[in-house]
PDB file of N, CA, C and O in Angstrom, chain B, residues numbered from 101:
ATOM      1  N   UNK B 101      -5.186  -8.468   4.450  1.00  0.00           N
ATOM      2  CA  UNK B 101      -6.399  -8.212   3.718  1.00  0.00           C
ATOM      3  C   UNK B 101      -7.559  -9.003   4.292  1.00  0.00           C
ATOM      4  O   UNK B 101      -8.552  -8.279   4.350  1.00  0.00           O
ATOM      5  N   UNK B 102      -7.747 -10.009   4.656  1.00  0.00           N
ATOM      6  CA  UNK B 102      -8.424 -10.954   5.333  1.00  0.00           C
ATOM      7  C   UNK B 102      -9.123 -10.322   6.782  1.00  0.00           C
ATOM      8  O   UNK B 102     -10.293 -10.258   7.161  1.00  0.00           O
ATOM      9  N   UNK B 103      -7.787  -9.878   7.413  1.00  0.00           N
ATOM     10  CA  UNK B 103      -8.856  -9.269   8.532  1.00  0.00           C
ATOM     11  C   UNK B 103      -9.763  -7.693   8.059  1.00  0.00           C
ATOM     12  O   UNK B 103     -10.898  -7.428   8.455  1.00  0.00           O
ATOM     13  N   UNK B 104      -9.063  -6.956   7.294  1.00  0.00           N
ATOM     14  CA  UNK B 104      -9.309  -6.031   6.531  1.00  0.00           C
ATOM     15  C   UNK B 104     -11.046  -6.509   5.924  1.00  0.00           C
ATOM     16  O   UNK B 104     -11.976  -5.908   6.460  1.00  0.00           O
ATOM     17  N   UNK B 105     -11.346  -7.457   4.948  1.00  0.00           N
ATOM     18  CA  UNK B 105     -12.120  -7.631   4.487  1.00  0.00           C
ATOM     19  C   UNK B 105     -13.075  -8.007   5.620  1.00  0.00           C
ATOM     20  O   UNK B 105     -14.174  -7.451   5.633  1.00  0.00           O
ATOM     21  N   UNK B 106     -12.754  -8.943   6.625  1.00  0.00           N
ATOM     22  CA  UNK B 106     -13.586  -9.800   7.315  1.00  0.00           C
ATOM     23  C   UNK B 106     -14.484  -8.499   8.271  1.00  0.00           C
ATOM     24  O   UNK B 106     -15.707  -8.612   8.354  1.00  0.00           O
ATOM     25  N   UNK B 107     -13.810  -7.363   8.921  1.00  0.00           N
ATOM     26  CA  UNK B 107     -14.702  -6.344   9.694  1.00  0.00           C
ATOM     27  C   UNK B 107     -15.251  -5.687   8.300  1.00  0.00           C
ATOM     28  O   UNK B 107     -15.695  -4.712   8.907  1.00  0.00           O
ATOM     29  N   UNK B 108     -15.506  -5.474   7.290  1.00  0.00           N
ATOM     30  CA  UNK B 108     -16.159  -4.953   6.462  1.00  0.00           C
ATOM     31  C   UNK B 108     -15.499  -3.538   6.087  1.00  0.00           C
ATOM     32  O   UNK B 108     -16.073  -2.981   5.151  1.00  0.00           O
ATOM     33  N   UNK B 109     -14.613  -2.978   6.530  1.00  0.00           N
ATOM     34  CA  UNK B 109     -13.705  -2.202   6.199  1.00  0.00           C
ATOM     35  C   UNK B 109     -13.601  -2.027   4.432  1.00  0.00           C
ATOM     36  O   UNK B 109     -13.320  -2.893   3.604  1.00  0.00           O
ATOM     37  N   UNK B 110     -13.985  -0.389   4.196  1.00  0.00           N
ATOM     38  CA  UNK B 110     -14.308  -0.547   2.848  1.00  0.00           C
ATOM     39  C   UNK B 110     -12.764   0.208   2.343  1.00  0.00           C
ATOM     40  O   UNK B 110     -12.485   1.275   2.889  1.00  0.00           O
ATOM     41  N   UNK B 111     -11.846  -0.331   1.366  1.00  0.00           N
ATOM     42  CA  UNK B 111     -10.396   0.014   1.013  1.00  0.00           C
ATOM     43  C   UNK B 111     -10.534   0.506  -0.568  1.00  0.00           C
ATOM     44  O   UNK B 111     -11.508   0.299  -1.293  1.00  0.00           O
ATOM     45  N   UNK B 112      -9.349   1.190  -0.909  1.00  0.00           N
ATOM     46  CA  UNK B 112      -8.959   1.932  -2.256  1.00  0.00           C
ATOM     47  C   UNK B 112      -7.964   1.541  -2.593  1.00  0.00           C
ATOM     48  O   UNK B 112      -7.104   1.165  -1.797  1.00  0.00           O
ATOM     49  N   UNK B 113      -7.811   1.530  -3.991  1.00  0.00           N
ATOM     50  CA  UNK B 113      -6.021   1.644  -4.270  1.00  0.00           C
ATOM     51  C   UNK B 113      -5.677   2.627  -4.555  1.00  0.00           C
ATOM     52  O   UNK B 113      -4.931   2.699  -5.531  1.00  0.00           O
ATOM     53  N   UNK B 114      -6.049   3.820  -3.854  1.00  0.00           N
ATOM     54  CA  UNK B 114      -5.099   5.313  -3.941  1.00  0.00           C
ATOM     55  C   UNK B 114      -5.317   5.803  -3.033  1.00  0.00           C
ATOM     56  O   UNK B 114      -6.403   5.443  -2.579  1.00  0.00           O
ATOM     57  N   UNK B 115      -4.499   6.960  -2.088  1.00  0.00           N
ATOM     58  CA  UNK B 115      -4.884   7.145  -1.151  1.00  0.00           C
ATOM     59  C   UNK B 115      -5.896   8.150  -0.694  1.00  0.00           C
ATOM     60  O   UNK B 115      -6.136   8.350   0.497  1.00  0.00           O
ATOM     61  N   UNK B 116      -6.548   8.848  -1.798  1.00  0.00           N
ATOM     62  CA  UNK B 116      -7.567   9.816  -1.364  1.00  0.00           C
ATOM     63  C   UNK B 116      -8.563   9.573  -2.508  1.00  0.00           C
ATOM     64  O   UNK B 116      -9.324  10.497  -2.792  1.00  0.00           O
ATOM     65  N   UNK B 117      -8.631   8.445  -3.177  1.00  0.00           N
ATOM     66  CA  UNK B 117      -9.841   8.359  -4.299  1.00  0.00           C
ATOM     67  C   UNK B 117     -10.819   7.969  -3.558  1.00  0.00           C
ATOM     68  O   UNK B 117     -11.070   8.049  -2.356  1.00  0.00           O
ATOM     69  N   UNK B 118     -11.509   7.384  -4.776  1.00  0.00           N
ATOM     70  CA  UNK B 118     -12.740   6.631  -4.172  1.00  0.00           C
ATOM     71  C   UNK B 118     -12.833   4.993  -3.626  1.00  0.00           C
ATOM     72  O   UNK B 118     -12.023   4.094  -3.851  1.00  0.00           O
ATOM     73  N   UNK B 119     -13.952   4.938  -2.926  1.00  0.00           N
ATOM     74  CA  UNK B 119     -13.647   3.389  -2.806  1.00  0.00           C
ATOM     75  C   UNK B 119     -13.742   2.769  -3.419  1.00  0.00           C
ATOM     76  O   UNK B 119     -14.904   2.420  -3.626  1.00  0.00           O
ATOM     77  N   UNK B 120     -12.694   2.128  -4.196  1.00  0.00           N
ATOM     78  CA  UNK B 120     -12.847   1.053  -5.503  1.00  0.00           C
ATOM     79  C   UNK B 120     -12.760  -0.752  -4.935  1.00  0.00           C
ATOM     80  O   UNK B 120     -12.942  -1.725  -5.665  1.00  0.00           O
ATOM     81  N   UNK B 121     -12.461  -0.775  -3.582  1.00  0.00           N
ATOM     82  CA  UNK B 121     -12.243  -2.399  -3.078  1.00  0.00           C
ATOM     83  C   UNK B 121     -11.398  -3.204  -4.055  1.00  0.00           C
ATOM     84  O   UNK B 121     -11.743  -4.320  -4.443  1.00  0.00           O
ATOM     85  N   UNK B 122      -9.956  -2.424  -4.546  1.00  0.00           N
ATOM     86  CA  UNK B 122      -9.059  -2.708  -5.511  1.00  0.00           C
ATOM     87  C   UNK B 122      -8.019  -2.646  -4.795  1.00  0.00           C
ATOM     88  O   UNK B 122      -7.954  -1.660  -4.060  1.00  0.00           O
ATOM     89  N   UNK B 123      -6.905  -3.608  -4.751  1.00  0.00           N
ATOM     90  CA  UNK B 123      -5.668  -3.692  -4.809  1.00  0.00           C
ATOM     91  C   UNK B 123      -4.522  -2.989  -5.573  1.00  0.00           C
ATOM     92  O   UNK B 123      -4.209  -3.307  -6.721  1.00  0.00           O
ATOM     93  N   UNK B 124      -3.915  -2.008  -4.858  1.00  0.00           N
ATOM     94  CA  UNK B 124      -2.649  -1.065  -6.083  1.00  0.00           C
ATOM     95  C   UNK B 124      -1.756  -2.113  -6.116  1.00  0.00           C
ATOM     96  O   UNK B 124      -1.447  -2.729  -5.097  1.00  0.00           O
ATOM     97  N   UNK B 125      -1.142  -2.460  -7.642  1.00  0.00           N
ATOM     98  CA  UNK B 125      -0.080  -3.155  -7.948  1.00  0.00           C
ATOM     99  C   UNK B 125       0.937  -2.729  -8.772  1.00  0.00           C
ATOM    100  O   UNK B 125       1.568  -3.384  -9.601  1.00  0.00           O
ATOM    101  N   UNK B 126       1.021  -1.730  -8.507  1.00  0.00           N
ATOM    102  CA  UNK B 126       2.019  -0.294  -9.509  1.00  0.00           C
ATOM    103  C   UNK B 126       3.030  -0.491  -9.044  1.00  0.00           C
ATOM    104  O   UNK B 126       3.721  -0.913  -9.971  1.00  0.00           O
ATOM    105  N   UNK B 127       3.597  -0.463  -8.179  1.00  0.00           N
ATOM    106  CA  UNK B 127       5.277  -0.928  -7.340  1.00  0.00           C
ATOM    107  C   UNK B 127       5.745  -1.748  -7.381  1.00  0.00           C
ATOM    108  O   UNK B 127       6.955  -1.744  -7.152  1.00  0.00           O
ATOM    109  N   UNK B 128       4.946  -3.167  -7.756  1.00  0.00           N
ATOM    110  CA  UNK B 128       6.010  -4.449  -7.881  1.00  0.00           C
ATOM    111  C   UNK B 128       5.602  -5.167  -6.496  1.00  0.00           C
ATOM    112  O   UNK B 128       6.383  -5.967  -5.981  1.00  0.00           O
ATOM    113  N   UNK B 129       3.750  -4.710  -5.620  1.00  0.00           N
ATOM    114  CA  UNK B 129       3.666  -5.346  -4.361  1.00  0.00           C
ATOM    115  C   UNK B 129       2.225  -5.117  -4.436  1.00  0.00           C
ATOM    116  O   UNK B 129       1.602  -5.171  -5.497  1.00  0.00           O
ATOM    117  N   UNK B 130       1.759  -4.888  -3.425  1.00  0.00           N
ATOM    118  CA  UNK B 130       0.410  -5.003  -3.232  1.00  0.00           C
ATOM    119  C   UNK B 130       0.083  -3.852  -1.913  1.00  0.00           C
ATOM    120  O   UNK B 130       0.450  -4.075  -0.759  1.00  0.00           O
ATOM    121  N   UNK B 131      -0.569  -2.770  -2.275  1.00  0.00           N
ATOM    122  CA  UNK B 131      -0.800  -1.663  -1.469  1.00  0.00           C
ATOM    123  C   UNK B 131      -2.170  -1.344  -1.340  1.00  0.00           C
ATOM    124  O   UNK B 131      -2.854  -1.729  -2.289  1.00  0.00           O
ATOM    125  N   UNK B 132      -2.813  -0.701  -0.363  1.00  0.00           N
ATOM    126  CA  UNK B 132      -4.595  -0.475  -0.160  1.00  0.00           C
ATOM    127  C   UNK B 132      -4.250   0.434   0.611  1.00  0.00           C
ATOM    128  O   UNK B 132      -3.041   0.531   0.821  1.00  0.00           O
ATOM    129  N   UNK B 133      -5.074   1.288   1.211  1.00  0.00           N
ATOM    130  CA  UNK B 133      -5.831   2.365   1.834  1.00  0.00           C
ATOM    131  C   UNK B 133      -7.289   2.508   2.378  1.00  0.00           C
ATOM    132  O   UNK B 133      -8.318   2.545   1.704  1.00  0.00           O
ATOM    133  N   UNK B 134      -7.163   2.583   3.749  1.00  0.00           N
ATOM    134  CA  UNK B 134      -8.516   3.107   4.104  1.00  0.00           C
ATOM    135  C   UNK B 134      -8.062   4.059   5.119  1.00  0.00           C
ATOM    136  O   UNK B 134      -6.915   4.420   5.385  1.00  0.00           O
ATOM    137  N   UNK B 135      -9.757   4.567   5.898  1.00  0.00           N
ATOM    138  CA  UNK B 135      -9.626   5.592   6.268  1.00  0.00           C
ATOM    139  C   UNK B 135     -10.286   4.857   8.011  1.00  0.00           C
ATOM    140  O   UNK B 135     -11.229   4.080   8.160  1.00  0.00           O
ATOM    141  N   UNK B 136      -9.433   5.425   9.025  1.00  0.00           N
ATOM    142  CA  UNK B 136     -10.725   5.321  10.322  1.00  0.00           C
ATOM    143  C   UNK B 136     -11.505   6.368  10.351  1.00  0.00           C
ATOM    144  O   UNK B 136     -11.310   7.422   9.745  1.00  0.00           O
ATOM    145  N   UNK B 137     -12.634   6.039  11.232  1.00  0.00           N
ATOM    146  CA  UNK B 137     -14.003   6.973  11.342  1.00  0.00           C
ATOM    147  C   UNK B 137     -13.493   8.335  11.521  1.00  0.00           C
ATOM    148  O   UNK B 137     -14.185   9.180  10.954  1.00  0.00           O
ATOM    149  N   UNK B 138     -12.110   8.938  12.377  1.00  0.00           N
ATOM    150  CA  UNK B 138     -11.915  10.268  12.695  1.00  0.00           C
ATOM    151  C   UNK B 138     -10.968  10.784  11.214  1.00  0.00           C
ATOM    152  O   UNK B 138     -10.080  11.628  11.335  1.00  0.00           O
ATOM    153  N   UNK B 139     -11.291  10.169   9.886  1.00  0.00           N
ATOM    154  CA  UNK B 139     -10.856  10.971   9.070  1.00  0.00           C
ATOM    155  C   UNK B 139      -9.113  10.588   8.438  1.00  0.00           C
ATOM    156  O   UNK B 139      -8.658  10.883   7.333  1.00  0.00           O
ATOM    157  N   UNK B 140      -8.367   9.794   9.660  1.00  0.00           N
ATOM    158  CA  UNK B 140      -7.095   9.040   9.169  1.00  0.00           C
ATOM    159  C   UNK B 140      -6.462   8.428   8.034  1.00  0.00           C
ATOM    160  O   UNK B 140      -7.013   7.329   7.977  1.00  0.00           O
ATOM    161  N   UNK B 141      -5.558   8.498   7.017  1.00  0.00           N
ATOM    162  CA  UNK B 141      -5.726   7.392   6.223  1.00  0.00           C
ATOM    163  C   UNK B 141      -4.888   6.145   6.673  1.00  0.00           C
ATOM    164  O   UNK B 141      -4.314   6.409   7.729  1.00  0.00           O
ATOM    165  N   UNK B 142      -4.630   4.910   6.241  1.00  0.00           N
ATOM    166  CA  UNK B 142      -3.604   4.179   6.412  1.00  0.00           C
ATOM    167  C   UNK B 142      -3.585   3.559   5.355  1.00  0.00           C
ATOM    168  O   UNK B 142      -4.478   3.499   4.510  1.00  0.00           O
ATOM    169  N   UNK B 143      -2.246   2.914   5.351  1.00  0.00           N
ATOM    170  CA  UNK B 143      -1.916   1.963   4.046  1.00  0.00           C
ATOM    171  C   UNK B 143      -1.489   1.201   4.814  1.00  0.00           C
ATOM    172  O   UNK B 143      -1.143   1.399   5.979  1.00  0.00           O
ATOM    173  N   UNK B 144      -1.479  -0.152   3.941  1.00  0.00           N
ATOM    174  CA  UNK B 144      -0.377  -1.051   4.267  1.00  0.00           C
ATOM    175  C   UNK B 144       0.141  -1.920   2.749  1.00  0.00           C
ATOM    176  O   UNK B 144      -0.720  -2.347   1.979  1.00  0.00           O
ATOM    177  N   UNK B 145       1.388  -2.070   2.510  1.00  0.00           N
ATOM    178  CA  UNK B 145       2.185  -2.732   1.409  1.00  0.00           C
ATOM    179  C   UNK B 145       2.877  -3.456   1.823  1.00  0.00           C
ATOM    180  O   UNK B 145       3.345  -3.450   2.962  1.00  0.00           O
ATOM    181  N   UNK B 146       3.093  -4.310   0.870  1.00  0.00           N
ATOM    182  CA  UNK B 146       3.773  -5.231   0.708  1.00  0.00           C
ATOM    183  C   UNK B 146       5.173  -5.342   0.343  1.00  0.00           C
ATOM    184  O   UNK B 146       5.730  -6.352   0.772  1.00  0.00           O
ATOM    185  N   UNK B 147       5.982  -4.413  -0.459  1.00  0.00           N
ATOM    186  CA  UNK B 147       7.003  -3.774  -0.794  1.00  0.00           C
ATOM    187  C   UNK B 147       6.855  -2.194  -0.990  1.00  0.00           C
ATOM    188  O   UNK B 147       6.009  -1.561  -1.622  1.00  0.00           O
ATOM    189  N   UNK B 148       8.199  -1.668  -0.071  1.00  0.00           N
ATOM    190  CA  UNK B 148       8.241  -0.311  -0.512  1.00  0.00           C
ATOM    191  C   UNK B 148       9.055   0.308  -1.442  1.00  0.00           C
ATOM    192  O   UNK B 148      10.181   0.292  -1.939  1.00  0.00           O
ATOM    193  N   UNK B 149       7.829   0.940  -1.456  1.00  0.00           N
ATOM    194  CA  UNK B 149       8.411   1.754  -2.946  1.00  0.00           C
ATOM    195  C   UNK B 149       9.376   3.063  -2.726  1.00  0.00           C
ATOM    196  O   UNK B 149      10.062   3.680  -3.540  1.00  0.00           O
ATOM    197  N   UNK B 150       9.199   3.226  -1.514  1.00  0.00           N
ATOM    198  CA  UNK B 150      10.270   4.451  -1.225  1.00  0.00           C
ATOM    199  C   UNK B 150      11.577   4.101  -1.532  1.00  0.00           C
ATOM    200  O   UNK B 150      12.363   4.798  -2.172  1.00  0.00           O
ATOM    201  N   UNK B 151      11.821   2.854  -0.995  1.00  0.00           N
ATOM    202  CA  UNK B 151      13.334   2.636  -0.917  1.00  0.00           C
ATOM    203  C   UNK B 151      13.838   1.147  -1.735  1.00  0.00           C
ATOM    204  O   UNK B 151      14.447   0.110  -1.474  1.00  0.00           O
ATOM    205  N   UNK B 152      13.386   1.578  -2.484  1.00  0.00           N
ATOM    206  CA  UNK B 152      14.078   0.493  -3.811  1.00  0.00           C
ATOM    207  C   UNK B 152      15.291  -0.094  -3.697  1.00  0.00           C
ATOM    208  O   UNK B 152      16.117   0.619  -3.128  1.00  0.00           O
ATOM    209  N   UNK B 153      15.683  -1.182  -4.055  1.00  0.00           N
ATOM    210  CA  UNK B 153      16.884  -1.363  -3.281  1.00  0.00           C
ATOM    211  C   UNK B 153      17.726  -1.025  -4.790  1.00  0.00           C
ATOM    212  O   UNK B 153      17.140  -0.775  -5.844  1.00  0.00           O
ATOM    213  N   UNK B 154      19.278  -1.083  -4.614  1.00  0.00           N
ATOM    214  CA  UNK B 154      19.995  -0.497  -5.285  1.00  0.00           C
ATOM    215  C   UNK B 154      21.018  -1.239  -6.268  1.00  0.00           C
ATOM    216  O   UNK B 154      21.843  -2.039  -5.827  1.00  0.00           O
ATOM    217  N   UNK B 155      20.920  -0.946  -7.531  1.00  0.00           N
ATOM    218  CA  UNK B 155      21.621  -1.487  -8.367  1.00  0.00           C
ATOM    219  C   UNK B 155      22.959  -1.746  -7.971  1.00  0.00           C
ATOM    220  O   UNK B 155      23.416  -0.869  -7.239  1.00  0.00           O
ATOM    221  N   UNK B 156      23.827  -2.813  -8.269  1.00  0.00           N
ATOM    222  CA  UNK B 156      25.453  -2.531  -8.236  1.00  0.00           C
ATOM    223  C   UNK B 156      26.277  -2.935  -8.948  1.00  0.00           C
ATOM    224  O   UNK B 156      26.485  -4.045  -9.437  1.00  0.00           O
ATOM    225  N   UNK B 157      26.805  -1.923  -9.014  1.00  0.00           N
ATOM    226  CA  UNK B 157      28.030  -1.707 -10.468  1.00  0.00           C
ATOM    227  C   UNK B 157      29.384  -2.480 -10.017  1.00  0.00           C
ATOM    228  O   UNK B 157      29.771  -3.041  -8.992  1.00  0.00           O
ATOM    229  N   UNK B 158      30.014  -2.169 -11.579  1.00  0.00           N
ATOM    230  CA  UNK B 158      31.420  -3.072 -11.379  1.00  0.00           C
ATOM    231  C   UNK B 158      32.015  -2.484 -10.303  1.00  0.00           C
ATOM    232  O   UNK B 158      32.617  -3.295  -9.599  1.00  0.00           O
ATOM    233  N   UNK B 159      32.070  -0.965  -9.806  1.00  0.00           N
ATOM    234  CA  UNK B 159      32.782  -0.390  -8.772  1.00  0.00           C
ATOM    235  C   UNK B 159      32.409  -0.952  -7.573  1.00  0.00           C
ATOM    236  O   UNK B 159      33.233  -1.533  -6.867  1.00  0.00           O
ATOM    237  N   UNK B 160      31.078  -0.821  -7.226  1.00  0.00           N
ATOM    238  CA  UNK B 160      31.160  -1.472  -5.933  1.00  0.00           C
ATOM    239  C   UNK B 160      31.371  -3.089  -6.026  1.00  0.00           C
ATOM    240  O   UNK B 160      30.569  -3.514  -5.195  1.00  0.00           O
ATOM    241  N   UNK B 161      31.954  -4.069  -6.535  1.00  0.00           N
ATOM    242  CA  UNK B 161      32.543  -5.011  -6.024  1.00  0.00           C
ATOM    243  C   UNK B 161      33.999  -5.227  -5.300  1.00  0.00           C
ATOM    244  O   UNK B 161      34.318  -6.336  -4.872  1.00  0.00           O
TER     245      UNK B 161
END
């Protein structure tokens, strides 16, 4: 976020809203979004939320 903030890079916490210069903290991490000049988006997080890690039951011991 630091270098993020420091070039003036303006970020969202969703990936096609508006620019709110807000941090998403819905997952249990810390996620943002911006866009480069040709229209791109990117994120970067802190934990993913895709792949949650996995409960384990009495079976798998």
């Amino acid at each position: 976020m630091a270098r993020i903030r420091a070039r003036g890079i303006e970020y969202r916490s969703t990936p096609h809203g508006p620019v709110d210069m807000e941090i998403n903290t819905q997952h249990g991490g810390r996620i943002v979004y911006w866009n480069e000049p040709d229209g791109h988006v990117w994120e970067a997080l802190t934990e993913s939320y895709a792949r949650q890690p996995q409960k384990r039951t009495e079976d798998d011991a």
